[in-house]
mmCIF file of C-alpha atoms and ligand atoms in Angstrom:
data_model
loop_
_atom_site.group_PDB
_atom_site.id
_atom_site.type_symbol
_atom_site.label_atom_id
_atom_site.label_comp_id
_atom_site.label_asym_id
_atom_site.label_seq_id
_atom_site.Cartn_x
_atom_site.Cartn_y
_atom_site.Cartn_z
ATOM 1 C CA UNK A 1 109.087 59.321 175.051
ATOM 2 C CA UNK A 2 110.451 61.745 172.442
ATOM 3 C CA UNK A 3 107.911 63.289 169.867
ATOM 4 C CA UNK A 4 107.382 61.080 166.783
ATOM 5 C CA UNK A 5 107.157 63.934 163.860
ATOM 6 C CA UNK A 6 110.391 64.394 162.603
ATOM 7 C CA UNK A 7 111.780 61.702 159.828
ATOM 8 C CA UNK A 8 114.373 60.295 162.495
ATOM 9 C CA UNK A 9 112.439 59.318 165.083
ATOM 10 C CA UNK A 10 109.795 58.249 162.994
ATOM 11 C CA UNK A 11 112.120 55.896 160.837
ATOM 12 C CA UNK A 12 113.901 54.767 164.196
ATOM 13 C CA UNK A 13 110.183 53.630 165.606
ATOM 14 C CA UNK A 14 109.493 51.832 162.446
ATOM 15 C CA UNK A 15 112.389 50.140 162.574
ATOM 16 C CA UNK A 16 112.561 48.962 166.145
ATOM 17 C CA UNK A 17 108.973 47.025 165.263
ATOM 18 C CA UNK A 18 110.651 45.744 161.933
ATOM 19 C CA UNK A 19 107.718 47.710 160.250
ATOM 20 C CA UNK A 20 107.567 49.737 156.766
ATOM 21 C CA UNK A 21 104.196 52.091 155.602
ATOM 22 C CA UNK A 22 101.262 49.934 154.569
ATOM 23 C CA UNK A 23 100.155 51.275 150.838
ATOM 24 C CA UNK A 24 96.456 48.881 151.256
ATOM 25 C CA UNK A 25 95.689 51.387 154.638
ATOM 26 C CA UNK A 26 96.919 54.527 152.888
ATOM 27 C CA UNK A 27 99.985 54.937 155.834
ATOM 28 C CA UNK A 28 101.605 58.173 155.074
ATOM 29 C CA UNK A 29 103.425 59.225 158.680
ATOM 30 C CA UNK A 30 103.472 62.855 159.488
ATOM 31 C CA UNK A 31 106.863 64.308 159.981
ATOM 32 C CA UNK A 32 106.646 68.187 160.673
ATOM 33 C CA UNK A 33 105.971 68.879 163.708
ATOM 34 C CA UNK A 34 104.716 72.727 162.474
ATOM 35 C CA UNK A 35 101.998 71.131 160.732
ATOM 36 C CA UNK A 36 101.462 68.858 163.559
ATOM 37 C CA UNK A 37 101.259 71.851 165.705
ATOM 38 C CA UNK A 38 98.829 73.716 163.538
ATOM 39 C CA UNK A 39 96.088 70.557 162.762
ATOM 40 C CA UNK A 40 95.560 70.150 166.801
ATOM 41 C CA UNK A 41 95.202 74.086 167.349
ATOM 42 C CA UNK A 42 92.552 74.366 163.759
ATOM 43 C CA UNK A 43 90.717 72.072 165.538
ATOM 44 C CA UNK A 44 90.136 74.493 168.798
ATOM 45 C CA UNK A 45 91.102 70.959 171.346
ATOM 46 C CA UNK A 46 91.099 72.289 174.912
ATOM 47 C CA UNK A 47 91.469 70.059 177.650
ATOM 48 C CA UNK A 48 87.305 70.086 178.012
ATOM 49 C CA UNK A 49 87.295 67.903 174.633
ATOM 50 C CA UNK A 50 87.487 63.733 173.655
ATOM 51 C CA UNK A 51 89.088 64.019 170.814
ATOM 52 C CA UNK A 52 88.201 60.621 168.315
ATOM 53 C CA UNK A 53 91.300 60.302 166.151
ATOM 54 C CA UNK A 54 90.943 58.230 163.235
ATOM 55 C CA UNK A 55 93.917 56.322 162.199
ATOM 56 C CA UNK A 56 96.569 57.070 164.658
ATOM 57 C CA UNK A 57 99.352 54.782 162.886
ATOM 58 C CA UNK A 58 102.678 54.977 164.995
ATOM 59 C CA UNK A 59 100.996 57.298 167.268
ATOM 60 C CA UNK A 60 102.483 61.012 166.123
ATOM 61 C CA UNK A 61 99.523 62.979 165.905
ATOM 62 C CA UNK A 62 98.168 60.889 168.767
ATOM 63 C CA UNK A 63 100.702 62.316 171.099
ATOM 64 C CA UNK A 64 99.741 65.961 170.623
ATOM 65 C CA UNK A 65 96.296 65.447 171.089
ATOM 66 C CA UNK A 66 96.680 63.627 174.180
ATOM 67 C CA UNK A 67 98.594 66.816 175.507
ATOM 68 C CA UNK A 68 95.976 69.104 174.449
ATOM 69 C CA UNK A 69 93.266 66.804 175.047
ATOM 70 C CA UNK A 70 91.512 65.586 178.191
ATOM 71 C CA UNK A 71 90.782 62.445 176.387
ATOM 72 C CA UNK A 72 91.762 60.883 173.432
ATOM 73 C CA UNK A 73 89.900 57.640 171.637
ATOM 74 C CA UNK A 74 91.930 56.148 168.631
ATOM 75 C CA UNK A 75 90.757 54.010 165.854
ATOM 76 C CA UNK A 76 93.148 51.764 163.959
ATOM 77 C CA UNK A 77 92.989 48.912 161.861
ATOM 78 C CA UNK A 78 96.232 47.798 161.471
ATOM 79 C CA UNK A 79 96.791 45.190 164.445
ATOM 80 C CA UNK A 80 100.696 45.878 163.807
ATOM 81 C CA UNK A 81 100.538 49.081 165.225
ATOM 82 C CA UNK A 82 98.888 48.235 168.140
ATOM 83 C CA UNK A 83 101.985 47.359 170.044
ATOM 84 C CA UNK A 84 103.830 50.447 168.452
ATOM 85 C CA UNK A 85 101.118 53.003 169.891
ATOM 86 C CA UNK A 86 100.728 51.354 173.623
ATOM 87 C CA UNK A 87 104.827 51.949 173.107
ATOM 88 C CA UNK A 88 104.848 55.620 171.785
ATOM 89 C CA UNK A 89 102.056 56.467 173.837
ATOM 90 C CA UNK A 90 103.130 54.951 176.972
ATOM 91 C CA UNK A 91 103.700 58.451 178.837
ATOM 92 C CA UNK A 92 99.450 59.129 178.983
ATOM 93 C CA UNK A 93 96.460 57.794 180.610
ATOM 94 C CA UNK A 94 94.166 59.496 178.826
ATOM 95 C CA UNK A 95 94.013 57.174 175.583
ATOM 96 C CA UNK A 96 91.678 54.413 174.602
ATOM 97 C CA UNK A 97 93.138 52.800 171.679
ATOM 98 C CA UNK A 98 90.421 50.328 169.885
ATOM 99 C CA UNK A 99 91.718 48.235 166.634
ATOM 100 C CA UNK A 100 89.067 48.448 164.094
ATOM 101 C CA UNK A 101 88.118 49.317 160.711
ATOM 102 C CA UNK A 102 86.509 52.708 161.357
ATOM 103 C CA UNK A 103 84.045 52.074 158.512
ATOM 104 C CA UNK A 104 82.779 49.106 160.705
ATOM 105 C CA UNK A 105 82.036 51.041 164.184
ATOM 106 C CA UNK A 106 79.095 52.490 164.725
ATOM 107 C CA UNK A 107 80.062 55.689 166.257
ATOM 108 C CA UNK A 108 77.158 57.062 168.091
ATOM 109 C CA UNK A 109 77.651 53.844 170.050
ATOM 110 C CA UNK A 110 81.138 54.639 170.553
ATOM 111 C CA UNK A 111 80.563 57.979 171.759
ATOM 112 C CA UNK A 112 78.109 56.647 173.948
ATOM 113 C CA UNK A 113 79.968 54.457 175.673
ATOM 114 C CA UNK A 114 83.297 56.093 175.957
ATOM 115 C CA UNK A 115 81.898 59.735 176.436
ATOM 116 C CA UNK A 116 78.181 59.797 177.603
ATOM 117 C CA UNK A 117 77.267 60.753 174.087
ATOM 118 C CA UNK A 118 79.024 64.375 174.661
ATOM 119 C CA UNK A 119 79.911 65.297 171.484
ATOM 120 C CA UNK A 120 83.529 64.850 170.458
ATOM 121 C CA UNK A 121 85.983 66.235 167.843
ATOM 122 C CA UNK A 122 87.054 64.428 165.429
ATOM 123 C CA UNK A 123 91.136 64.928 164.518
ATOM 124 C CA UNK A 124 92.715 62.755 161.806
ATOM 125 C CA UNK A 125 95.552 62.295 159.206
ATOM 126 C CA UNK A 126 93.009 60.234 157.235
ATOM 127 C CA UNK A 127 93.889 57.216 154.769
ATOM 128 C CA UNK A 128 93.574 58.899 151.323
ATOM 129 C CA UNK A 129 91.448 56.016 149.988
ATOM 130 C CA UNK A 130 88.689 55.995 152.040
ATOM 131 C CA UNK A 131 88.810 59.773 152.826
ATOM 132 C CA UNK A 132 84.583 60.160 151.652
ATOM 133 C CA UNK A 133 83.198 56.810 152.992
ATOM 134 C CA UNK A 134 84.773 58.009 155.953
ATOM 135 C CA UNK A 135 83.486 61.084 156.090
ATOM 136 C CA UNK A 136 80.107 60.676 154.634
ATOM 137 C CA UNK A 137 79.791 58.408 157.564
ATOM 138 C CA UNK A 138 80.351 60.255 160.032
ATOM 139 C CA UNK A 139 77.923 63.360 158.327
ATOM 140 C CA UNK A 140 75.207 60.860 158.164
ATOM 141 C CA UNK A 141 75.496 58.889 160.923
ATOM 142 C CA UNK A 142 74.084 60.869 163.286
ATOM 143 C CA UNK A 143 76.641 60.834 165.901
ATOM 144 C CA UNK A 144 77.289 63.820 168.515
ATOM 145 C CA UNK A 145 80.337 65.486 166.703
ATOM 146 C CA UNK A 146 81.396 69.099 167.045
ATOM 147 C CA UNK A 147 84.065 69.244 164.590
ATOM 148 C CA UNK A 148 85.491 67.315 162.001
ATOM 149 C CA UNK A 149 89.745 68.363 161.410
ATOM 150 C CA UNK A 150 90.999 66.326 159.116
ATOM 151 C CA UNK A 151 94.336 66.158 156.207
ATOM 152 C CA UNK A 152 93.129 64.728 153.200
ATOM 153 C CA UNK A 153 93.956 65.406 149.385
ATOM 154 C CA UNK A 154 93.925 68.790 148.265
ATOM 155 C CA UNK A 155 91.307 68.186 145.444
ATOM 156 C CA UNK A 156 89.214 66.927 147.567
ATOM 157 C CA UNK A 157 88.800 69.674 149.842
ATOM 158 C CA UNK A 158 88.515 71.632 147.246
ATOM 159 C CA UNK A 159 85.852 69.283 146.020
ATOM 160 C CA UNK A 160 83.700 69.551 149.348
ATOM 161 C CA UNK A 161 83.621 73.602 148.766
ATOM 162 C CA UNK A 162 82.323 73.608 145.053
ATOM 163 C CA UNK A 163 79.044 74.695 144.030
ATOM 164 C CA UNK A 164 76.286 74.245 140.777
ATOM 165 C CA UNK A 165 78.325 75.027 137.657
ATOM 166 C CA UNK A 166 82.036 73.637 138.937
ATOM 167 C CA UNK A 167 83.019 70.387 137.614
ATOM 168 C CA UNK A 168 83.839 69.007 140.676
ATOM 169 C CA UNK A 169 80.288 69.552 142.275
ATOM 170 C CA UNK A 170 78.874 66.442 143.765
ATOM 171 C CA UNK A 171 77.059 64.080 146.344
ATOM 172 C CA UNK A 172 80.304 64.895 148.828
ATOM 173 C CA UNK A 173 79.824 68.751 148.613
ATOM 174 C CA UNK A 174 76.427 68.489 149.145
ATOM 175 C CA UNK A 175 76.534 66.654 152.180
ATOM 176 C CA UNK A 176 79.471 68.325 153.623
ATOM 177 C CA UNK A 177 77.443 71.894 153.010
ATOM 178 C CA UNK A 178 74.254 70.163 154.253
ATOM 179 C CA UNK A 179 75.988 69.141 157.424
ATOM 180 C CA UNK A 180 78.845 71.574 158.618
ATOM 181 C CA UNK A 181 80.097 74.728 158.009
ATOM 182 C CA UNK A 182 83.539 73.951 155.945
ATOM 183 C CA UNK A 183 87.117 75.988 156.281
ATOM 184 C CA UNK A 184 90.125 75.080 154.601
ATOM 185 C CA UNK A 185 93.191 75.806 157.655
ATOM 186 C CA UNK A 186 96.091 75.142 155.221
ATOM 187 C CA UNK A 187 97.680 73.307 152.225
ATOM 188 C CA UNK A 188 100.440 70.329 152.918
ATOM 189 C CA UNK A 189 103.293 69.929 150.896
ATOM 190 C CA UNK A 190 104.022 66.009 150.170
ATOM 191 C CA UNK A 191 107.659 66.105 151.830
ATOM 192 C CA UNK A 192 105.962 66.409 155.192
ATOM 193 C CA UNK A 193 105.106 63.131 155.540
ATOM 194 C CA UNK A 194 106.567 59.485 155.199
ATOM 195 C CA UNK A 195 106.504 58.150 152.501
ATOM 196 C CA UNK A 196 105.557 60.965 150.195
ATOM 197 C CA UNK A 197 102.513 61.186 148.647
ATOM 198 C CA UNK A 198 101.760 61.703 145.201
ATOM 199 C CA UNK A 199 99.027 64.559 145.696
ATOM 200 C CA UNK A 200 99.601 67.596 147.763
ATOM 201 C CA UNK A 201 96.873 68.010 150.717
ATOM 202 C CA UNK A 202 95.313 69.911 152.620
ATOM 203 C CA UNK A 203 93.787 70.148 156.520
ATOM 204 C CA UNK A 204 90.053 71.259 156.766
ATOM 205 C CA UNK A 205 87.379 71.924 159.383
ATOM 206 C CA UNK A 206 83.890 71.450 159.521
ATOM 207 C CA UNK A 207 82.110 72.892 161.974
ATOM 208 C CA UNK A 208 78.648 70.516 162.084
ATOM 209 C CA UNK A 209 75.709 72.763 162.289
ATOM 210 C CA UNK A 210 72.979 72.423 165.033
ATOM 211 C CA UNK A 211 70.220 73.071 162.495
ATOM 212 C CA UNK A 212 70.999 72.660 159.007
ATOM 213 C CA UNK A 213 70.575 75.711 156.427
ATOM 214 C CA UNK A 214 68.262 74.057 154.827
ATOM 215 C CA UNK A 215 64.604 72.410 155.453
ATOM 216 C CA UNK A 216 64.019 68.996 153.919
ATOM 217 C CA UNK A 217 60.952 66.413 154.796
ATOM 218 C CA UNK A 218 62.811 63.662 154.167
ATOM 219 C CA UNK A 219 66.582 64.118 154.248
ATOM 220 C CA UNK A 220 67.794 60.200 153.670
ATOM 221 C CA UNK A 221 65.166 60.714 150.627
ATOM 222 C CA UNK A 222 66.716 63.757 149.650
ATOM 223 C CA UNK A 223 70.548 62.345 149.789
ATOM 224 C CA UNK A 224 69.122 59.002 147.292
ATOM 225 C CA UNK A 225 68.131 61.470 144.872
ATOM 226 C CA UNK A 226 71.193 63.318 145.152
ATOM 227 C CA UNK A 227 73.527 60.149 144.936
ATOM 228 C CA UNK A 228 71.303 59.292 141.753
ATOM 229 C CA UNK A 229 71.138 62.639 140.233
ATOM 230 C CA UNK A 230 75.583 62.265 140.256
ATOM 231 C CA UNK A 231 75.692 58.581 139.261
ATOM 232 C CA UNK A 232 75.850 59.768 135.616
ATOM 233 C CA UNK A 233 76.807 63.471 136.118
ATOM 234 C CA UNK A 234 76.371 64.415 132.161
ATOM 235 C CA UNK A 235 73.561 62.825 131.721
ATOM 236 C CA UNK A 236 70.115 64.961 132.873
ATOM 237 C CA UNK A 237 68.257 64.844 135.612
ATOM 238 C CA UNK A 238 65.048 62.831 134.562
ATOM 239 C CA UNK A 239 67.356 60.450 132.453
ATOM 240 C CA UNK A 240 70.209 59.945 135.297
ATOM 241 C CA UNK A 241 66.865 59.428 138.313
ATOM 242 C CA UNK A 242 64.957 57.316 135.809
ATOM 243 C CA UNK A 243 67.912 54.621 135.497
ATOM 244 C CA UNK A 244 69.456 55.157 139.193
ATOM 245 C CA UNK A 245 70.236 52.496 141.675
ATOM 246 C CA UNK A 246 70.031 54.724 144.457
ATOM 247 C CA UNK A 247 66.547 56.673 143.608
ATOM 248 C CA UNK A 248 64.281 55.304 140.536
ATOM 249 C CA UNK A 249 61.031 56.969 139.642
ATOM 250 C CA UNK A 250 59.336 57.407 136.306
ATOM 251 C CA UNK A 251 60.299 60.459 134.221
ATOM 252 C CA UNK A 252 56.762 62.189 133.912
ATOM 253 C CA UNK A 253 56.936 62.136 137.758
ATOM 254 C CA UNK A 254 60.672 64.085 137.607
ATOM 255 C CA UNK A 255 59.356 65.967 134.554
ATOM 256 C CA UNK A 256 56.300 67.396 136.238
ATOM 257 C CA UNK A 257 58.604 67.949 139.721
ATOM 258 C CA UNK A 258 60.742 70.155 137.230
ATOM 259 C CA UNK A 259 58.002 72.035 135.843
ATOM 260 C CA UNK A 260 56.495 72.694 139.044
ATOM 261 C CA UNK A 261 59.832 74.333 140.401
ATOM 262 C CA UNK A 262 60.178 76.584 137.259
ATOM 263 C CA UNK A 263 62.856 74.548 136.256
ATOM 264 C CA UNK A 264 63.827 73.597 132.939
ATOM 265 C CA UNK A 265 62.972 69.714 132.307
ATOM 266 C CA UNK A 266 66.547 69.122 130.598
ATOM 267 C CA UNK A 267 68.535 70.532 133.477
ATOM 268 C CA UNK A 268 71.282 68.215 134.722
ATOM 269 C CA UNK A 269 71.669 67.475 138.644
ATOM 270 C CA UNK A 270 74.655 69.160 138.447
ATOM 271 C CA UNK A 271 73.216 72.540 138.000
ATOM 272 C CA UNK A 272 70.539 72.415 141.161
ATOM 273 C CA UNK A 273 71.496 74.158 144.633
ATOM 274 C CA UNK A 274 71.117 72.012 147.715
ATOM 275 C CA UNK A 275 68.439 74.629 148.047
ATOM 276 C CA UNK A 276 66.920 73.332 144.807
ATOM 277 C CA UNK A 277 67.146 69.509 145.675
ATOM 278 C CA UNK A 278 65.496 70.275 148.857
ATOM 279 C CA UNK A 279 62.323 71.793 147.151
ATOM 280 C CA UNK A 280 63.120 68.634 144.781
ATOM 281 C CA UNK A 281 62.846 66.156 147.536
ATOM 282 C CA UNK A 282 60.171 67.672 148.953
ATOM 283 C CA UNK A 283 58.059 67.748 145.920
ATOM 284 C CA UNK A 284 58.380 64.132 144.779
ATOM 285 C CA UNK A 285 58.267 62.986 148.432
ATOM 286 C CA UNK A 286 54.312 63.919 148.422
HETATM 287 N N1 SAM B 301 97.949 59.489 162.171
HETATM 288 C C1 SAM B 301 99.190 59.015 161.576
HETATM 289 C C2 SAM B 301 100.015 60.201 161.166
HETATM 290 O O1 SAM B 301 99.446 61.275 160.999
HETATM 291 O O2 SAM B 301 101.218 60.046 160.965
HETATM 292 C C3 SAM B 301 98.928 58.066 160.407
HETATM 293 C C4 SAM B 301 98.045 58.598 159.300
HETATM 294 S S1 SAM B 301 97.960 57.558 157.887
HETATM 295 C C5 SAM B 301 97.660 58.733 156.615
HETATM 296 C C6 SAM B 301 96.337 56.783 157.983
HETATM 297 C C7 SAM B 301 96.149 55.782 159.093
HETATM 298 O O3 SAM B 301 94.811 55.254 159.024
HETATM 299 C C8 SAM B 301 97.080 54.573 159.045
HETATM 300 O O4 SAM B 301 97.601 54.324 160.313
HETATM 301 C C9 SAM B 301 96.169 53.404 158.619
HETATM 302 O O5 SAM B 301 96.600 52.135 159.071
HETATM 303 C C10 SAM B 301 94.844 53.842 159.231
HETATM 304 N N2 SAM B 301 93.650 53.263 158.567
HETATM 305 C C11 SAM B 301 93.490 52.936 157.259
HETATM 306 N N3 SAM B 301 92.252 52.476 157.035
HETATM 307 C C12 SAM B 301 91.600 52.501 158.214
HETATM 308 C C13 SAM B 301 90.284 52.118 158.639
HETATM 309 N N4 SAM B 301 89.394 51.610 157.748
HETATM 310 N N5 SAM B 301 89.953 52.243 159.938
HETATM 311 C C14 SAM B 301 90.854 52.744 160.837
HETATM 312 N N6 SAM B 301 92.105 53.125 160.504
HETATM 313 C C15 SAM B 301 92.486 53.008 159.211
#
């Protein structure tokens, strides 16, 4: 079976299953084999590693990892491609191919089952509009992961790297700096994939640390206050926690948290460290 990423063979596959892209699961087809190339070596896959791939639509990226790969488990939820990949992919033995909505699995189960809870890394051309539920899963989740490589939209890489004082600073970066060390591997022009996108994107690593870099008590308490403290970005941090779904406690409580980490009692969520909502965590945790 021929390689899928070039724009022929890809548009002679969908055809033979009398199949066009799917906008509702974000199916944008890779077509350049360079960047192909270059997402399965950024992700370090030696033939040691179980690669999960998430999304493996027609099967293009699939096919390099399964060379690279001793063993390759792919999500998808489409049920039309199912036939397509156990076509495309017909050449290897080491693929598991499991239709589901990724959102739905519980991975550490996965892993456990499929790789004796070894930790895997995770590969994927992800579905732009799931791209943080996705991966704020798979941070939080607890599952044995060694690397996450994954294309998504530029801006949101970009997004996962900011810090206090950026506009773009938010519940994602946190987490993604909480959890992994992140490295941007390259930016994606939109004519490299099928159909086009409207964004340009970009393919990112992140390495998941053993320890985190920073101590919290409680870290699910920490990550409510940090989803409440962005709810309302603009607004500060003792109004935005007082009205929050995801964390509520009285202001005089936030106020006297504040105060007692030499902060200044209008400051908005946006402007505390991860360092800073640690010690915040901590403090109203007590
Ligand atoms: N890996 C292919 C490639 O690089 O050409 C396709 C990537 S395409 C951007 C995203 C893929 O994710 C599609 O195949 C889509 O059907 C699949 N997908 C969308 N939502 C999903 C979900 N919730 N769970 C699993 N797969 C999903």
């Amino acid at each position: 079976m021929a390689f899928l990423g070039n724009p022929s063979n890809t548009n002679e596959i969908l055809n033979k299953f009398g199949l066009t892209a799917q906008k509702r699961y974000g199916q944008n087809f890779l077509i350049d084999s360079n960047v192909l190339e270059k997402i399965v070596k950024s992700a370090g896959i030696t033939k040691e590693d179980t690669v999960l791939e998430i999304g493996p639509g027609i099967g293009t990226l699939t096919q390099y990892l399964c060379e690279a790969a001793g063993k390759v488990i792919a999500v998808e939820i489409d049920r039309n491609m199912i036939p397509v990949l156990e076509y495309t992919l017909s050449d290897y033995d080491n693929i598991t191919i499991i239709n589901e909505d990724v959102l739905k699995l519980n991975i550490p189960e996965l892993v456990k089952e499929q790789n004796n809870s070894k930790p895997v890394k995770v590969v994927a051309n992800l579905p732009y509009y799931i791209t943080t539920p996705i991966i704020m899963g798979l941070l939080e989740m607890d599952a044995p992961i060694e690397n996450i490589t994954v294309m998504i939209q530029k801006e949101v890489a970009q997004r996962m790297q900011e810090g206090p004082g950026s506009k773009d600073y938010g519940a994602l970066s946190l987490a993604v700096q909480y959890y992994s060390q992140a490295e941007m591997k390259m930016i994606v022009k939109p004519n490299c994939f099928i159909p086009r996108p409207n964004v340009d994107s970009a393919v990112i690593r992140l390495d998941i640390y053993d320890n985190p870099p920073v101590q919290v008590k409680n870290r699910a308490l920490m990550f409510r206050i940090i989803k409440g403290a962005f709810e309302q970005r603009r607004k500060t941090l003792m109004n935005s926690l007082s009205h929050s779904s995801a964390y509520k406690t009285d202001k005089d409580k936030i106020e006297a948290a504040l105060v007692e980490m030499g902060k200044n009692v209008n400051i908005r969520g946006e402007e505390l460290t991860l360092e800073e909502f640690a010690l915040l965590s901590d403090i109203l945790g007590q």
